[in-house]
Amino acid sequence: MRDNIVFSEQAKELAAKAREIAEKYVRPSCAKYDQLQEYNWDAARAVAQAGLFKTFVPKEYGGHGAGVLALAMVTEELAKADSGFGVAFAVNALGSFPIILGGTEEQKQKWLPQIARGEKFVAFCLSEKFAGSDAGGLSVTAVEDGDHYVICGEKKWTTNGGVADIYSVFCVTDPTSKSRRISALVVEKGTPGFSVKKIENKMGIRTVPVVETHFDHVRVPKSNLIGGRPGMGFKHAMMTLDCARPGVAAQAVGAAQGALDLALVYANRRRQFDAPISSFQMVQKMLADMAMKTEAARWLVYSAAAQIDAGRTDGVTKYAAMAKCFATDTAMEVATDAVQIFGGYGFMEDYPIAKCFRDAKILQIYEGTNQIQRLVIARNLIKEANELAHLEAYVPQESQQSYSDAPAKTGAPARA
Ligand code: CAA
């Protein structure tokens, strides 16, 4: 499936290590962590020891500089065993991208090597109670006070909150500005006034904490302002999401593959009417559709990630959104069909398939709902349509009164 032409040896090695850790430390205990809603520290330590947090950190700062494609491949392998652990890993990249993409040299030197070594975990604080899809509508403020910013307010749905040591926090620094309203600041765990107030009780991905983070006059030095210039926060958030969405999409591919694998094993084993249910055409159709969609999602994700790694600037936002939207819709569909194949057993919590179903739903919601992804895709398509001016003559014109005014069906258009 993964040939030498597309993937670097390094990316394949990292993915192989992730697969090994997933089978040894993630899959066997994922039901326990799901039930207890606890973080899998053993697996996280194994990931750190194997150097997998280095995947997304540039070489100059102690990482492998392996890029977004390698990040996607590692995430997919971890998510195949447990979607929740997949995001527990990938969210570190999401939280680090503002520093990687927008940070000053000093900030990169300070935080990235610790992240690469797996000594410090990271979280991304953008969403608030009243600002989810409308990421520009934030209310958490950061006010200048001498050499510091003072942060006040609450963030919602901070994935990895409590576990993370470093938080990229998006705050309003200039309420009067439309386009330069927001700045991102790094807040470290233990800073006075910073606390985790509510650990959410979730439907799925229960191994990774999702919390409210509260900022009660949290003083952070101005040197923690990402990029050193106020007003760049919204751009940094959007650039971050462009790079991180293929990661969450890879989590979805892993989740879909994980559910499909279980469904295949069960369909071969389960016998009804004196035959394995995998011999029935209606089940075969489901399996075939699940496999086709998962494979299509995988290659859309790899393509988006590879384009980011190639340094493409045009179209990356659109491809990242397409990958996120398609792969996460696929994961939900595949998990739903997998439960159907498991029948009554699929509805029970005795087997991991019910968890696959519960874990899948959030994929269509976080890192931008799939409605927002479709909006982003459509906005970009409409902009790109300017490059299709040579087709103008082939579509009906406003001045065209009737069918007989239309150009001939073939050959040069009448108004060309
Ligand atoms: N890269 C760089 N800059 C970008 C950009 C991008 N991809 N997209 C937009 N911008 C810039 C624009 O150029 C514009 O700049 P100027 O002001 O200088 O002109 C500015 O940002 C505003 O852009 P828009 O007018 O497009 O902004 P908007 O408000 O209309 O829409 C949106 C933006 C796409 C809807 C955005 O708000 C969005 O992505 N919302 C979803 C938020 C989201 O994904 N949240 C996820 C939270 S993280 C999470 O869930 C993770 C987790 O828990 C695991």
CSV table of N, CA and C in Angstrom, one decimal, residues 17-90:
chain,number,residue,atom,x,y,z
A,17,LYS,N,7.0,2.3,13.9
A,17,LYS,CA,7.2,2.4,15.4
A,17,LYS,C,5.8,2.7,16.1
A,18,ALA,N,5.0,3.6,15.4
A,18,ALA,CA,3.7,3.9,16.0
A,18,ALA,C,2.8,2.7,16.0
A,19,ARG,N,2.9,1.9,15.0
A,19,ARG,CA,2.1,0.6,14.9
A,19,ARG,C,2.4,-0.3,16.0
A,20,GLU,N,3.7,-0.4,16.3
A,20,GLU,CA,4.2,-1.3,17.3
A,20,GLU,C,3.7,-0.8,18.7
A,21,ILE,N,3.8,0.5,18.9
A,21,ILE,CA,3.4,1.0,20.2
A,21,ILE,C,1.8,0.9,20.3
A,22,ALA,N,1.2,1.1,19.2
A,22,ALA,CA,-0.3,1.0,19.3
A,22,ALA,C,-0.8,-0.4,19.7
A,23,GLU,N,-0.1,-1.4,19.1
A,23,GLU,CA,-0.5,-2.8,19.5
A,23,GLU,C,-0.1,-3.2,20.9
A,24,LYS,N,1.1,-2.6,21.3
A,24,LYS,CA,1.6,-3.0,22.6
A,24,LYS,C,1.0,-2.2,23.8
A,25,TYR,N,0.9,-0.9,23.6
A,25,TYR,CA,0.5,0.0,24.7
A,25,TYR,C,-0.9,0.6,24.6
A,26,VAL,N,-1.5,0.6,23.4
A,26,VAL,CA,-2.7,1.3,23.2
A,26,VAL,C,-3.9,0.3,23.2
A,27,ARG,N,-3.9,-0.5,22.2
A,27,ARG,CA,-5.1,-1.4,22.0
A,27,ARG,C,-5.5,-2.2,23.2
A,28,PRO,N,-4.5,-2.9,23.9
A,28,PRO,CA,-4.9,-3.8,25.0
A,28,PRO,C,-5.6,-3.1,26.1
A,29,SER,N,-5.3,-1.8,26.3
A,29,SER,CA,-5.8,-1.1,27.5
A,29,SER,C,-6.8,0.0,27.2
A,30,CYS,N,-7.2,0.1,25.9
A,30,CYS,CA,-8.0,1.3,25.5
A,30,CYS,C,-9.4,1.2,26.1
A,31,ALA,N,-9.9,0.0,26.4
A,31,ALA,CA,-11.3,-0.1,27.0
A,31,ALA,C,-11.2,0.4,28.4
A,32,LYS,N,-10.1,0.1,29.1
A,32,LYS,CA,-10.0,0.5,30.5
A,32,LYS,C,-9.9,2.0,30.6
A,33,TYR,N,-9.1,2.6,29.7
A,33,TYR,CA,-9.0,4.1,29.8
A,33,TYR,C,-10.3,4.8,29.3
A,34,ASP,N,-11.0,4.1,28.4
A,34,ASP,CA,-12.2,4.7,27.9
A,34,ASP,C,-13.2,4.7,29.1
A,35,GLN,N,-13.3,3.6,29.8
A,35,GLN,CA,-14.3,3.4,30.9
A,35,GLN,C,-13.9,4.4,32.0
A,36,LEU,N,-12.6,4.5,32.4
A,36,LEU,CA,-12.2,5.3,33.5
A,36,LEU,C,-12.1,6.8,33.1
A,37,GLN,N,-12.1,7.0,31.8
A,37,GLN,CA,-11.9,8.4,31.3
A,37,GLN,C,-10.5,8.9,31.8
A,38,GLU,N,-9.5,8.1,31.6
A,38,GLU,CA,-8.1,8.4,32.0
A,38,GLU,C,-7.2,8.5,30.9
A,39,TYR,N,-6.1,9.3,31.1
A,39,TYR,CA,-5.1,9.4,30.1
A,39,TYR,C,-4.2,8.2,30.1
A,40,ASN,N,-3.7,7.7,28.9
A,40,ASN,CA,-2.9,6.6,28.9
A,40,ASN,C,-1.4,7.0,28.9
A,41,TRP,N,-0.9,7.2,30.1
A,41,TRP,CA,0.5,7.7,30.3
A,41,TRP,C,1.5,6.7,29.8
A,42,ASP,N,1.2,5.4,30.0
A,42,ASP,CA,2.2,4.4,29.5
A,42,ASP,C,2.5,4.6,28.0
A,43,ALA,N,1.3,4.7,27.3
A,43,ALA,CA,1.5,4.8,25.8
A,43,ALA,C,2.2,6.1,25.5
A,44,ALA,N,1.8,7.2,26.2
A,44,ALA,CA,2.4,8.5,25.9
A,44,ALA,C,3.9,8.5,26.1
A,45,ARG,N,4.3,7.8,27.2
A,45,ARG,CA,5.8,7.7,27.5
A,45,ARG,C,6.4,6.9,26.4
A,46,ALA,N,5.8,5.8,26.0
A,46,ALA,CA,6.4,5.0,24.9
A,46,ALA,C,6.5,5.8,23.6
A,47,VAL,N,5.5,6.6,23.3
A,47,VAL,CA,5.6,7.5,22.1
A,47,VAL,C,6.8,8.4,22.3
A,48,ALA,N,6.9,9.0,23.5
A,48,ALA,CA,8.1,9.9,23.7
A,48,ALA,C,9.4,9.2,23.5
A,49,GLN,N,9.5,8.0,24.1
A,49,GLN,CA,10.8,7.3,24.1
A,49,GLN,C,11.1,6.9,22.6
A,50,ALA,N,10.1,6.6,21.9
A,50,ALA,CA,10.3,6.2,20.5
A,50,ALA,C,10.6,7.4,19.6
A,51,GLY,N,10.6,8.6,20.2
A,51,GLY,CA,10.9,9.8,19.4
A,51,GLY,C,9.8,10.3,18.5
A,52,LEU,N,8.6,9.8,18.7
A,52,LEU,CA,7.5,10.2,17.8
A,52,LEU,C,7.0,11.6,17.9
A,53,PHE,N,7.3,12.2,19.1
A,53,PHE,CA,6.9,13.7,19.2
A,53,PHE,C,7.9,14.5,18.3
A,54,LYS,N,9.0,13.9,17.9
A,54,LYS,CA,9.9,14.7,17.1
A,54,LYS,C,9.4,14.8,15.7
A,55,THR,N,8.4,13.9,15.3
A,55,THR,CA,8.0,13.9,13.9
A,55,THR,C,7.7,15.2,13.3
A,56,PHE,N,6.9,16.1,14.1
A,56,PHE,CA,6.4,17.3,13.5
A,56,PHE,C,7.3,18.5,13.9
A,57,VAL,N,8.3,18.3,14.7
A,57,VAL,CA,9.2,19.4,15.1
A,57,VAL,C,10.4,19.5,14.1
A,58,PRO,N,10.6,20.8,13.6
A,58,PRO,CA,11.7,20.9,12.6
A,58,PRO,C,13.1,20.5,13.2
A,59,LYS,N,14.0,20.0,12.3
A,59,LYS,CA,15.3,19.5,12.8
A,59,LYS,C,16.1,20.5,13.6
A,60,GLU,N,16.0,21.8,13.2
A,60,GLU,CA,16.8,22.8,14.0
A,60,GLU,C,16.4,22.9,15.4
A,61,TYR,N,15.3,22.4,15.8
A,61,TYR,CA,14.8,22.5,17.2
A,61,TYR,C,14.7,21.1,17.8
A,62,GLY,N,15.5,20.2,17.4
A,62,GLY,CA,15.5,18.9,18.0
A,62,GLY,C,14.6,17.8,17.5
A,63,GLY,N,13.9,18.2,16.4
A,63,GLY,CA,12.9,17.2,15.9
A,63,GLY,C,13.4,16.4,14.7
A,64,HIS,N,12.6,15.6,14.1
A,64,HIS,CA,13.0,14.9,12.9
A,64,HIS,C,12.7,15.7,11.7
A,65,GLY,N,11.8,16.8,11.8
A,65,GLY,CA,11.5,17.6,10.6
A,65,GLY,C,10.8,16.7,9.5
A,66,ALA,N,10.1,15.7,10.0
A,66,ALA,CA,9.5,14.7,9.0
A,66,ALA,C,8.3,15.2,8.3
A,67,GLY,N,7.7,16.3,8.8
A,67,GLY,CA,6.6,16.9,8.0
A,67,GLY,C,5.2,16.4,8.4
A,68,VAL,N,4.2,17.0,7.7
A,68,VAL,CA,2.8,16.7,8.0
A,68,VAL,C,2.4,15.3,7.5
A,69,LEU,N,3.0,14.8,6.4
A,69,LEU,CA,2.7,13.5,5.9
A,69,LEU,C,3.1,12.4,6.9
A,70,ALA,N,4.3,12.6,7.5
A,70,ALA,CA,4.7,11.6,8.5
A,70,ALA,C,3.8,11.7,9.7
A,71,LEU,N,3.5,13.0,10.1
A,71,LEU,CA,2.6,13.2,11.2
A,71,LEU,C,1.3,12.4,11.0
A,72,ALA,N,0.8,12.5,9.8
A,72,ALA,CA,-0.5,11.9,9.4
A,72,ALA,C,-0.4,10.4,9.6
A,73,MET,N,0.8,9.8,9.1
A,73,MET,CA,0.9,8.4,9.1
A,73,MET,C,1.1,7.8,10.5
A,74,VAL,N,1.8,8.6,11.4
A,74,VAL,CA,1.9,8.2,12.8
A,74,VAL,C,0.5,8.2,13.5
A,75,THR,N,-0.2,9.3,13.2
A,75,THR,CA,-1.5,9.5,13.9
A,75,THR,C,-2.4,8.4,13.5
A,76,GLU,N,-2.4,8.1,12.2
A,76,GLU,CA,-3.3,7.0,11.6
A,76,GLU,C,-3.0,5.7,12.4
A,77,GLU,N,-1.8,5.4,12.5
A,77,GLU,CA,-1.4,4.1,13.2
A,77,GLU,C,-1.9,4.0,14.6
A,78,LEU,N,-1.7,5.2,15.3
A,78,LEU,CA,-2.2,5.2,16.8
A,78,LEU,C,-3.7,5.2,16.8
A,79,ALA,N,-4.4,5.9,15.9
A,79,ALA,CA,-5.8,6.0,16.0
A,79,ALA,C,-6.5,4.7,15.6
A,80,LYS,N,-5.8,3.9,14.8
A,80,LYS,CA,-6.3,2.6,14.4
A,80,LYS,C,-6.6,1.7,15.6
A,81,ALA,N,-5.7,1.8,16.6
A,81,ALA,CA,-5.9,1.1,17.8
A,81,ALA,C,-6.9,1.8,18.8
A,82,ASP,N,-6.8,3.1,18.8
A,82,ASP,CA,-7.7,3.9,19.7
A,82,ASP,C,-7.7,5.3,19.2
A,83,SER,N,-8.9,5.7,18.7
A,83,SER,CA,-9.0,7.1,18.1
A,83,SER,C,-8.7,8.1,19.1
A,84,GLY,N,-9.1,7.9,20.3
A,84,GLY,CA,-8.8,8.9,21.4
A,84,GLY,C,-7.3,9.1,21.6
A,85,PHE,N,-6.6,8.0,21.6
A,85,PHE,CA,-5.1,8.1,21.7
A,85,PHE,C,-4.5,8.8,20.5
A,86,GLY,N,-5.1,8.6,19.4
A,86,GLY,CA,-4.6,9.3,18.1
A,86,GLY,C,-4.7,10.8,18.3
A,87,VAL,N,-5.8,11.3,18.9
A,87,VAL,CA,-5.9,12.7,19.1
A,87,VAL,C,-5.0,13.2,20.2
A,88,ALA,N,-4.9,12.3,21.2
A,88,ALA,CA,-4.0,12.7,22.4
A,88,ALA,C,-2.6,13.0,21.9
A,89,PHE,N,-2.2,12.2,20.8
A,89,PHE,CA,-0.9,12.5,20.2
A,89,PHE,C,-0.9,13.7,19.3
A,90,ALA,N,-1.9,13.7,18.4
A,90,ALA,CA,-1.9,14.8,17.3
A,90,ALA,C,-2.2,16.2,17.8
